[in-house]
mmCIF file of C-alpha atoms and ligand atoms in Angstrom:
data_model
loop_
_atom_site.group_PDB
_atom_site.id
_atom_site.type_symbol
_atom_site.label_atom_id
_atom_site.label_comp_id
_atom_site.label_asym_id
_atom_site.label_seq_id
_atom_site.Cartn_x
_atom_site.Cartn_y
_atom_site.Cartn_z
ATOM 1 C CA MET E 1 106.773 -64.045 61.861
ATOM 2 C CA GLY E 2 110.495 -63.043 61.635
ATOM 3 C CA THR E 3 112.506 -61.186 64.222
ATOM 4 C CA ALA E 4 112.409 -57.963 62.165
ATOM 5 C CA ASP E 5 108.685 -57.456 62.694
ATOM 6 C CA PRO E 6 107.992 -54.848 65.384
ATOM 7 C CA LEU E 7 106.623 -55.927 68.774
ATOM 8 C CA LEU E 8 103.039 -54.993 68.056
ATOM 9 C CA ASP E 9 100.069 -55.558 70.325
ATOM 10 C CA THR E 10 96.455 -55.957 69.196
ATOM 11 C CA PHE E 11 95.857 -52.205 69.692
ATOM 12 C CA GLY E 12 98.588 -51.251 67.241
ATOM 13 C CA ARG E 13 101.092 -50.158 69.900
ATOM 14 C CA ILE E 14 104.753 -50.869 69.089
ATOM 15 C CA HIS E 15 106.843 -51.890 72.114
ATOM 16 C CA ASN E 16 110.432 -50.649 72.118
ATOM 17 C CA ASN E 17 110.927 -49.928 75.806
ATOM 18 C CA LEU E 18 112.028 -52.613 78.267
ATOM 19 C CA ARG E 19 112.168 -52.147 82.021
ATOM 20 C CA VAL E 20 114.468 -54.636 83.739
ATOM 21 C CA SER E 21 114.259 -55.143 87.481
ATOM 22 C CA VAL E 22 117.600 -56.444 88.754
ATOM 23 C CA THR E 23 116.471 -57.081 92.354
ATOM 24 C CA ASP E 24 113.357 -56.831 94.517
ATOM 25 C CA ARG E 25 115.400 -55.853 97.570
ATOM 26 C CA CYS E 26 115.523 -52.314 98.857
ATOM 27 C CA ASN E 27 117.406 -50.382 101.518
ATOM 28 C CA ILE E 28 114.527 -48.047 102.385
ATOM 29 C CA ARG E 29 110.893 -48.759 103.199
ATOM 30 C CA CYS E 30 108.568 -46.295 101.505
ATOM 31 C CA PHE E 31 105.170 -46.811 103.109
ATOM 32 C CA TYR E 32 103.376 -46.600 99.734
ATOM 33 C CA CYS E 33 105.501 -49.418 98.317
ATOM 34 C CA MET E 34 106.482 -51.932 100.965
ATOM 35 C CA PRO E 35 105.768 -52.785 104.576
ATOM 36 C CA GLU E 36 108.438 -52.264 107.233
ATOM 37 C CA HIS E 37 108.225 -55.900 108.288
ATOM 38 C CA PRO E 38 108.094 -58.672 107.224
ATOM 39 C CA VAL E 39 109.197 -58.535 103.596
ATOM 40 C CA GLU E 40 109.763 -61.802 101.819
ATOM 41 C CA PHE E 41 112.269 -61.253 99.046
ATOM 42 C CA VAL E 42 112.886 -63.652 96.172
ATOM 43 C CA PRO E 43 115.661 -66.160 97.041
ATOM 44 C CA ARG E 44 118.936 -65.086 95.378
ATOM 45 C CA ALA E 45 119.099 -68.299 93.353
ATOM 46 C CA GLU E 46 115.836 -67.265 91.659
ATOM 47 C CA ILE E 47 117.170 -63.878 90.586
ATOM 48 C CA LEU E 48 118.291 -63.664 86.943
ATOM 49 C CA SER E 49 122.047 -63.570 86.474
ATOM 50 C CA PHE E 50 123.731 -60.810 84.467
ATOM 51 C CA GLU E 51 124.283 -63.319 81.637
ATOM 52 C CA GLU E 52 120.571 -64.187 81.578
ATOM 53 C CA ILE E 53 119.540 -60.513 81.651
ATOM 54 C CA GLU E 54 122.011 -59.680 78.881
ATOM 55 C CA ARG E 55 120.758 -62.571 76.726
ATOM 56 C CA PHE E 56 117.148 -61.504 77.207
ATOM 57 C CA VAL E 57 117.958 -57.884 76.347
ATOM 58 C CA ARG E 58 119.844 -58.978 73.199
ATOM 59 C CA ILE E 59 116.809 -60.959 72.044
ATOM 60 C CA ALA E 60 114.474 -58.055 72.865
ATOM 61 C CA VAL E 61 116.673 -55.683 70.849
ATOM 62 C CA ARG E 62 116.292 -57.995 67.840
ATOM 63 C CA LEU E 63 112.522 -57.419 68.269
ATOM 64 C CA GLY E 64 112.884 -53.646 68.204
ATOM 65 C CA VAL E 65 113.572 -52.711 71.834
ATOM 66 C CA ARG E 66 115.684 -49.531 71.832
ATOM 67 C CA LYS E 67 115.248 -48.249 75.376
ATOM 68 C CA VAL E 68 116.267 -50.128 78.515
ATOM 69 C CA ARG E 69 115.685 -48.917 82.056
ATOM 70 C CA LEU E 70 117.214 -50.720 85.037
ATOM 71 C CA THR E 71 115.043 -50.731 88.140
ATOM 72 C CA GLY E 72 114.544 -52.662 91.404
ATOM 73 C CA GLY E 73 113.536 -52.760 94.341
ATOM 74 C CA GLU E 74 116.725 -50.724 94.580
ATOM 75 C CA PRO E 75 119.048 -51.615 91.656
ATOM 76 C CA LEU E 76 122.198 -50.221 93.303
ATOM 77 C CA LEU E 77 121.941 -52.997 95.883
ATOM 78 C CA ARG E 78 122.808 -55.495 93.130
ATOM 79 C CA LYS E 79 126.525 -56.258 93.405
ATOM 80 C CA ASN E 80 128.743 -55.234 90.452
ATOM 81 C CA LEU E 81 125.910 -53.378 88.767
ATOM 82 C CA PRO E 82 128.419 -51.383 86.647
ATOM 83 C CA SER E 83 129.371 -54.644 84.916
ATOM 84 C CA LEU E 84 125.749 -55.243 83.911
ATOM 85 C CA VAL E 85 125.513 -51.667 82.670
ATOM 86 C CA ARG E 86 128.667 -52.246 80.598
ATOM 87 C CA ARG E 87 127.200 -55.417 79.081
ATOM 88 C CA ILE E 88 123.911 -53.723 78.138
ATOM 89 C CA ALA E 89 125.554 -50.499 76.928
ATOM 90 C CA ALA E 90 127.607 -52.647 74.534
ATOM 91 C CA ILE E 91 124.529 -54.125 72.842
ATOM 92 C CA GLU E 92 124.133 -52.605 69.396
ATOM 93 C CA GLY E 93 120.696 -51.074 68.830
ATOM 94 C CA ILE E 94 120.108 -49.676 72.327
ATOM 95 C CA ASP E 95 119.930 -45.905 72.072
ATOM 96 C CA ASP E 96 118.738 -45.160 75.582
ATOM 97 C CA LEU E 97 119.971 -46.816 78.786
ATOM 98 C CA SER E 98 118.750 -45.393 82.086
ATOM 99 C CA LEU E 99 118.306 -46.294 85.720
ATOM 100 C CA THR E 100 115.813 -45.528 88.485
ATOM 101 C CA THR E 101 117.267 -45.470 91.998
ATOM 102 C CA ASN E 102 116.411 -44.219 95.474
ATOM 103 C CA GLY E 103 119.837 -42.577 95.488
ATOM 104 C CA VAL E 104 121.044 -43.850 98.869
ATOM 105 C CA LEU E 105 124.099 -45.607 97.318
ATOM 106 C CA LEU E 106 124.439 -43.219 94.373
ATOM 107 C CA ALA E 107 127.269 -41.030 95.681
ATOM 108 C CA GLU E 108 129.652 -44.018 95.568
ATOM 109 C CA LEU E 109 128.353 -45.522 92.314
ATOM 110 C CA ALA E 110 127.595 -42.486 90.122
ATOM 111 C CA GLN E 111 131.092 -42.384 88.592
ATOM 112 C CA PRO E 112 131.600 -46.155 88.036
ATOM 113 C CA LEU E 113 128.134 -46.412 86.447
ATOM 114 C CA TYR E 114 128.897 -43.439 84.224
ATOM 115 C CA GLU E 115 132.180 -45.015 83.143
ATOM 116 C CA ALA E 116 130.279 -48.222 82.389
ATOM 117 C CA GLY E 117 128.042 -46.342 79.940
ATOM 118 C CA LEU E 118 125.069 -45.033 81.919
ATOM 119 C CA ARG E 119 124.163 -41.485 80.893
ATOM 120 C CA ARG E 120 120.860 -40.691 82.527
ATOM 121 C CA VAL E 121 119.322 -41.385 85.883
ATOM 122 C CA ASN E 122 116.038 -40.922 87.732
ATOM 123 C CA VAL E 123 116.326 -40.515 91.487
ATOM 124 C CA HIS E 124 113.284 -41.184 93.613
ATOM 125 C CA LEU E 125 112.902 -38.357 96.167
ATOM 126 C CA ASP E 126 109.581 -37.068 97.526
ATOM 127 C CA THR E 127 110.776 -34.408 99.930
ATOM 128 C CA LEU E 128 113.750 -32.216 100.926
ATOM 129 C CA ASP E 129 112.513 -32.218 104.522
ATOM 130 C CA ARG E 130 114.489 -34.630 106.696
ATOM 131 C CA GLU E 131 111.624 -35.463 109.054
ATOM 132 C CA ARG E 132 109.155 -36.111 106.240
ATOM 133 C CA PHE E 133 111.791 -38.188 104.439
ATOM 134 C CA VAL E 134 112.003 -40.417 107.515
ATOM 135 C CA GLN E 135 108.203 -40.460 107.811
ATOM 136 C CA ILE E 136 107.838 -41.656 104.183
ATOM 137 C CA THR E 137 110.833 -44.014 103.866
ATOM 138 C CA ARG E 138 111.289 -45.124 107.479
ATOM 139 C CA ARG E 139 115.009 -44.432 107.002
ATOM 140 C CA ASP E 140 117.137 -41.337 107.751
ATOM 141 C CA GLU E 141 118.964 -41.168 104.387
ATOM 142 C CA LEU E 142 118.071 -37.789 102.864
ATOM 143 C CA GLY E 143 121.658 -36.539 103.084
ATOM 144 C CA ARG E 144 123.051 -39.498 101.131
ATOM 145 C CA VAL E 145 120.388 -39.110 98.451
ATOM 146 C CA LEU E 146 121.272 -35.435 97.960
ATOM 147 C CA ASP E 147 124.972 -36.357 97.849
ATOM 148 C CA GLY E 148 124.108 -38.890 95.163
ATOM 149 C CA ILE E 149 122.297 -36.316 93.044
ATOM 150 C CA HIS E 150 125.251 -33.945 93.229
ATOM 151 C CA ALA E 151 127.648 -36.789 92.396
ATOM 152 C CA CYS E 152 125.592 -37.405 89.239
ATOM 153 C CA ARG E 153 125.832 -33.735 88.307
ATOM 154 C CA ARG E 154 129.606 -33.832 88.714
ATOM 155 C CA ALA E 155 129.849 -37.056 86.674
ATOM 156 C CA GLY E 156 127.967 -35.459 83.763
ATOM 157 C CA TYR E 157 124.656 -37.344 83.712
ATOM 158 C CA ASP E 158 122.108 -35.609 81.533
ATOM 159 C CA PRO E 159 119.285 -35.470 82.165
ATOM 160 C CA ILE E 160 118.999 -36.082 85.891
ATOM 161 C CA LYS E 161 115.365 -36.434 86.890
ATOM 162 C CA ILE E 162 113.813 -36.615 90.323
ATOM 163 C CA ASN E 163 110.750 -38.843 90.687
ATOM 164 C CA ALA E 164 108.511 -37.528 93.456
ATOM 165 C CA VAL E 165 105.462 -39.566 94.426
ATOM 166 C CA ALA E 166 102.517 -37.232 95.030
ATOM 167 C CA VAL E 167 100.553 -38.445 98.058
ATOM 168 C CA LYS E 168 97.814 -36.058 99.129
ATOM 169 C CA ASN E 169 97.761 -34.560 102.629
ATOM 170 C CA LEU E 170 101.445 -35.425 102.965
ATOM 171 C CA VAL E 171 103.725 -33.912 100.333
ATOM 172 C CA GLU E 172 101.970 -30.636 99.546
ATOM 173 C CA PRO E 173 104.678 -28.698 101.482
ATOM 174 C CA ASP E 174 107.351 -30.346 99.287
ATOM 175 C CA ILE E 175 105.960 -29.584 95.836
ATOM 176 C CA VAL E 176 107.328 -26.056 95.515
ATOM 177 C CA PRO E 177 110.678 -26.634 97.321
ATOM 178 C CA LEU E 178 111.396 -29.569 94.992
ATOM 179 C CA ALA E 179 110.635 -27.443 91.924
ATOM 180 C CA ARG E 180 112.908 -24.701 93.281
ATOM 181 C CA PHE E 181 115.635 -27.312 93.874
ATOM 182 C CA GLY E 182 115.259 -28.444 90.267
ATOM 183 C CA ARG E 183 115.491 -24.901 88.948
ATOM 184 C CA GLU E 184 118.564 -24.200 91.045
ATOM 185 C CA HIS E 185 120.449 -27.403 90.223
ATOM 186 C CA GLY E 186 119.323 -28.073 86.667
ATOM 187 C CA VAL E 187 117.465 -31.279 87.446
ATOM 188 C CA GLU E 188 113.945 -32.069 86.242
ATOM 189 C CA ILE E 189 111.271 -32.846 88.814
ATOM 190 C CA ARG E 190 108.745 -35.548 87.884
ATOM 191 C CA TYR E 191 105.627 -35.562 89.999
ATOM 192 C CA ILE E 192 104.137 -39.068 89.929
ATOM 193 C CA GLU E 193 100.540 -39.550 90.973
ATOM 194 C CA PHE E 194 100.299 -42.116 93.814
ATOM 195 C CA MET E 195 99.343 -45.462 92.247
ATOM 196 C CA PRO E 196 97.638 -48.525 93.740
ATOM 197 C CA LEU E 197 100.784 -50.644 93.798
ATOM 198 C CA ASP E 198 101.592 -50.691 97.483
ATOM 199 C CA ALA E 199 102.018 -53.932 99.396
ATOM 200 C CA GLN E 200 99.567 -52.969 102.150
ATOM 201 C CA GLY E 201 96.532 -51.846 100.117
ATOM 202 C CA LEU E 202 96.697 -48.274 101.458
ATOM 203 C CA TRP E 203 95.851 -46.638 98.146
ATOM 204 C CA LEU E 204 92.679 -44.619 97.848
ATOM 205 C CA ARG E 205 91.792 -42.221 95.069
ATOM 206 C CA ASP E 206 91.426 -39.341 97.493
ATOM 207 C CA LYS E 207 95.020 -39.897 98.621
ATOM 208 C CA VAL E 208 96.260 -38.932 95.150
ATOM 209 C CA LEU E 209 97.598 -35.409 94.691
ATOM 210 C CA LEU E 210 96.595 -34.810 91.103
ATOM 211 C CA ALA E 211 98.814 -33.383 88.364
ATOM 212 C CA ASP E 212 96.470 -30.441 87.763
ATOM 213 C CA ASP E 213 96.549 -29.463 91.444
ATOM 214 C CA ILE E 214 100.349 -29.549 91.460
ATOM 215 C CA LEU E 215 100.521 -27.515 88.247
ATOM 216 C CA GLU E 216 98.277 -24.880 89.782
ATOM 217 C CA MET E 217 100.400 -24.775 92.948
ATOM 218 C CA LEU E 218 103.615 -24.273 90.946
ATOM 219 C CA ALA E 219 102.128 -21.556 88.748
ATOM 220 C CA ARG E 220 100.822 -19.733 91.816
ATOM 221 C CA GLU E 221 103.987 -20.040 93.925
ATOM 222 C CA ILE E 222 106.764 -19.903 91.316
ATOM 223 C CA GLY E 223 105.475 -18.663 87.962
ATOM 224 C CA PRO E 224 103.743 -19.550 84.732
ATOM 225 C CA LEU E 225 104.468 -22.843 82.993
ATOM 226 C CA ALA E 226 103.998 -23.802 79.367
ATOM 227 C CA PRO E 227 103.536 -27.313 77.983
ATOM 228 C CA GLU E 228 106.735 -28.592 76.428
ATOM 229 C CA PRO E 229 106.473 -30.986 73.526
ATOM 230 C CA ASN E 230 107.887 -34.264 74.769
ATOM 231 C CA GLY E 231 110.753 -35.610 72.700
ATOM 232 C CA ASP E 232 109.220 -39.066 72.829
ATOM 233 C CA PRO E 233 105.429 -38.869 72.436
ATOM 234 C CA ARG E 234 105.242 -42.351 73.923
ATOM 235 C CA ALA E 235 106.971 -41.356 77.148
ATOM 236 C CA PRO E 236 104.606 -41.435 80.155
ATOM 237 C CA ALA E 237 105.283 -37.899 81.404
ATOM 238 C CA SER E 238 103.619 -34.687 80.274
ATOM 239 C CA GLU E 239 106.319 -32.035 80.347
ATOM 240 C CA TYR E 240 106.202 -28.344 81.215
ATOM 241 C CA ARG E 241 108.783 -25.584 81.350
ATOM 242 C CA PHE E 242 108.732 -22.445 83.444
ATOM 243 C CA THR E 243 108.247 -19.551 81.037
ATOM 244 C CA ASP E 244 111.063 -17.642 82.760
ATOM 245 C CA GLY E 245 113.353 -20.286 81.270
ATOM 246 C CA ALA E 246 114.512 -21.745 84.576
ATOM 247 C CA GLY E 247 113.617 -25.375 84.697
ATOM 248 C CA ARG E 248 111.213 -28.054 83.603
ATOM 249 C CA VAL E 249 108.825 -30.293 85.445
ATOM 250 C CA GLY E 250 107.005 -33.434 84.361
ATOM 251 C CA PHE E 251 103.820 -35.165 85.440
ATOM 252 C CA ILE E 252 103.148 -38.887 85.374
ATOM 253 C CA GLY E 253 99.399 -38.738 85.791
ATOM 254 C CA SER E 254 98.516 -42.446 85.761
ATOM 255 C CA VAL E 255 95.291 -41.740 87.654
ATOM 256 C CA SER E 256 94.042 -38.442 86.220
ATOM 257 C CA ARG E 257 95.795 -38.466 82.822
ATOM 258 C CA PRO E 258 96.255 -42.136 81.902
ATOM 259 C CA PHE E 259 98.631 -42.663 78.964
ATOM 260 C CA CYS E 260 98.051 -46.342 78.243
ATOM 261 C CA LEU E 261 96.979 -45.735 74.627
ATOM 262 C CA SER E 262 100.545 -44.802 73.752
ATOM 263 C CA CYS E 263 102.232 -47.372 76.000
ATOM 264 C CA ASN E 264 105.423 -48.894 74.562
ATOM 265 C CA ARG E 265 106.668 -50.684 77.690
ATOM 266 C CA ILE E 266 107.167 -54.263 78.792
ATOM 267 C CA ARG E 267 108.794 -55.343 82.031
ATOM 268 C CA LEU E 268 111.098 -58.137 83.132
ATOM 269 C CA THR E 269 111.013 -58.859 86.854
ATOM 270 C CA ALA E 270 114.119 -59.786 88.845
ATOM 271 C CA ASP E 271 112.931 -63.398 89.036
ATOM 272 C CA GLY E 272 112.395 -63.651 85.293
ATOM 273 C CA LYS E 273 108.704 -62.941 84.746
ATOM 274 C CA LEU E 274 107.647 -60.954 81.695
ATOM 275 C CA ARG E 275 104.831 -58.445 82.284
ATOM 276 C CA TYR E 276 103.028 -56.472 79.572
ATOM 277 C CA CYS E 277 101.856 -53.869 82.068
ATOM 278 C CA LEU E 278 102.787 -52.473 85.473
ATOM 279 C CA PHE E 279 99.285 -53.484 86.647
ATOM 280 C CA ALA E 280 99.114 -56.812 84.821
ATOM 281 C CA ILE E 281 97.452 -59.636 86.722
ATOM 282 C CA GLU E 282 99.079 -62.296 84.569
ATOM 283 C CA GLU E 283 102.771 -62.725 83.757
ATOM 284 C CA THR E 284 104.893 -65.184 81.786
ATOM 285 C CA ASP E 285 107.967 -67.001 83.018
ATOM 286 C CA VAL E 286 111.102 -66.675 80.882
ATOM 287 C CA LYS E 287 113.630 -67.725 83.537
ATOM 288 C CA ASP E 288 113.148 -71.431 82.872
ATOM 289 C CA LEU E 289 113.656 -70.774 79.155
ATOM 290 C CA LEU E 290 116.817 -68.763 79.748
ATOM 291 C CA ARG E 291 118.136 -71.279 82.257
ATOM 292 C CA GLY E 292 116.908 -74.387 80.489
ATOM 293 C CA GLY E 293 118.845 -73.743 77.292
ATOM 294 C CA ALA E 294 115.782 -72.980 75.191
ATOM 295 C CA PRO E 295 116.653 -71.593 71.752
ATOM 296 C CA ASP E 296 116.352 -67.837 71.216
ATOM 297 C CA GLU E 297 113.372 -68.441 68.935
ATOM 298 C CA GLU E 298 111.444 -69.846 71.875
ATOM 299 C CA VAL E 299 112.151 -66.691 73.913
ATOM 300 C CA VAL E 300 111.111 -64.611 70.876
ATOM 301 C CA ARG E 301 107.833 -66.546 70.699
ATOM 302 C CA VAL E 302 107.096 -65.904 74.389
ATOM 303 C CA ILE E 303 107.898 -62.181 74.139
ATOM 304 C CA ARG E 304 105.612 -61.839 71.121
ATOM 305 C CA SER E 305 102.732 -63.753 72.704
ATOM 306 C CA THR E 306 103.044 -61.693 75.899
ATOM 307 C CA VAL E 307 102.764 -58.444 73.928
ATOM 308 C CA ARG E 308 99.863 -59.771 71.851
ATOM 309 C CA ALA E 309 98.028 -60.617 75.089
ATOM 310 C CA LYS E 310 98.393 -57.029 76.353
ATOM 311 C CA TRP E 311 95.232 -55.275 77.517
ATOM 312 C CA ILE E 312 94.335 -51.737 76.490
ATOM 313 C CA GLY E 313 95.413 -50.333 79.844
ATOM 314 C CA HIS E 314 95.065 -50.203 83.600
ATOM 315 C CA GLU E 315 91.589 -50.001 85.118
ATOM 316 C CA ILE E 316 92.451 -47.817 88.110
ATOM 317 C CA ASN E 317 89.470 -45.572 87.402
ATOM 318 C CA SER E 318 86.958 -48.363 86.957
ATOM 319 C CA MET E 319 85.017 -50.524 89.395
ATOM 320 C CA GLN E 320 86.665 -53.559 87.818
ATOM 321 C CA PHE E 321 90.118 -52.550 89.028
ATOM 322 C CA VAL E 322 92.023 -55.379 90.685
ATOM 323 C CA PRO E 323 95.449 -54.521 92.126
ATOM 324 C CA PRO E 324 98.256 -56.653 90.638
ATOM 325 C CA PRO E 325 99.397 -59.617 92.737
ATOM 326 C CA ARG E 326 102.884 -58.094 92.950
ATOM 327 C CA PRO E 327 103.624 -54.829 94.791
ATOM 328 C CA MET E 328 105.773 -52.143 93.172
ATOM 329 C CA TYR E 329 109.090 -53.261 94.688
ATOM 330 C CA ALA E 330 108.669 -56.682 93.100
ATOM 331 C CA ILE E 331 107.867 -55.229 89.655
ATOM 332 C CA GLY E 332 110.148 -52.216 89.261
ATOM 333 C CA GLY E 333 109.065 -48.726 88.100
HETATM 334 S S1 LIG A 401 99.444 -48.843 83.145
HETATM 335 FE FE1 LIG A 401 100.176 -50.503 81.856
HETATM 336 S S2 LIG A 401 99.373 -50.123 79.823
HETATM 337 FE FE2 LIG A 401 99.162 -48.257 81.015
HETATM 338 S S3 LIG A 401 100.959 -47.070 80.539
HETATM 339 FE FE3 LIG A 401 101.422 -48.228 82.393
HETATM 340 S S4 LIG A 401 102.354 -50.133 81.704
HETATM 341 FE FE4 LIG A 401 101.369 -49.183 79.935
#
């Protein structure tokens, strides 16, 4: 099978979207992702170098990957990240390069990353309330995150999206203020249903604030919303716009509106494991191939076999569900 054939799984899904985690380290401690202490991070020597990441992305682009998202842990903790962005932005065939960050270091890096070729960014922010921010992240960094968002607006990023994790009986007071913030500052709020990916096994279905409940809250408190056709039907979010024309919101309803049937994503972890799904139990090592001088064709073979082994989707809503052996910070969003 040549390199021109699309990356097809056994359910007919074409994979053109690669998420690359550049580190598992983070400078905040969201309770639904990682414990405060102790956190064992991957030794630095095991983390893929920029050359290895670039080589992997080049091979993946030959297989039809067109979208690359850089994630973590917290990607801005990776030294010289703008130089990796420059390398990836220079790869012919990539038409969408983005980054997901917690925003704490964004004010300093927004401009250099923009100059390196980054054009869109998702900032993880669940609340505009300082106390609740500290309660969720165990760090007092709300101010720096907001500075980072405004630095992105000044730099010209478009779109700027805010990823807000919807945990029930915690963030209800934040839903409307975040939407108002988005309307005021021209950023899109993405409400993400709480997923069972935390390191401490805290997730329960009744701790998930569901997309429909949030939609109802916004319509009641702000005004009517209309579904907005999503530019990319394979993108995970269902999009809505306020009918008064001021702002859009999105919902990533992994629990109540699973979107696995249109999934186009594969993931590369910071320590060089290829995963066909966020919730995958199994993963395939590519680091030894990249480091061991294996020919590109061998990497191609492993990427293809990983995609062919892909399951139909997560089993969060079934009794068979088994949480993945890696928590979110070690996979990347
Ligand atoms: S849960 Fe897995 S299969 Fe489903 S959309 Fe996410 S990555 Fe794709």
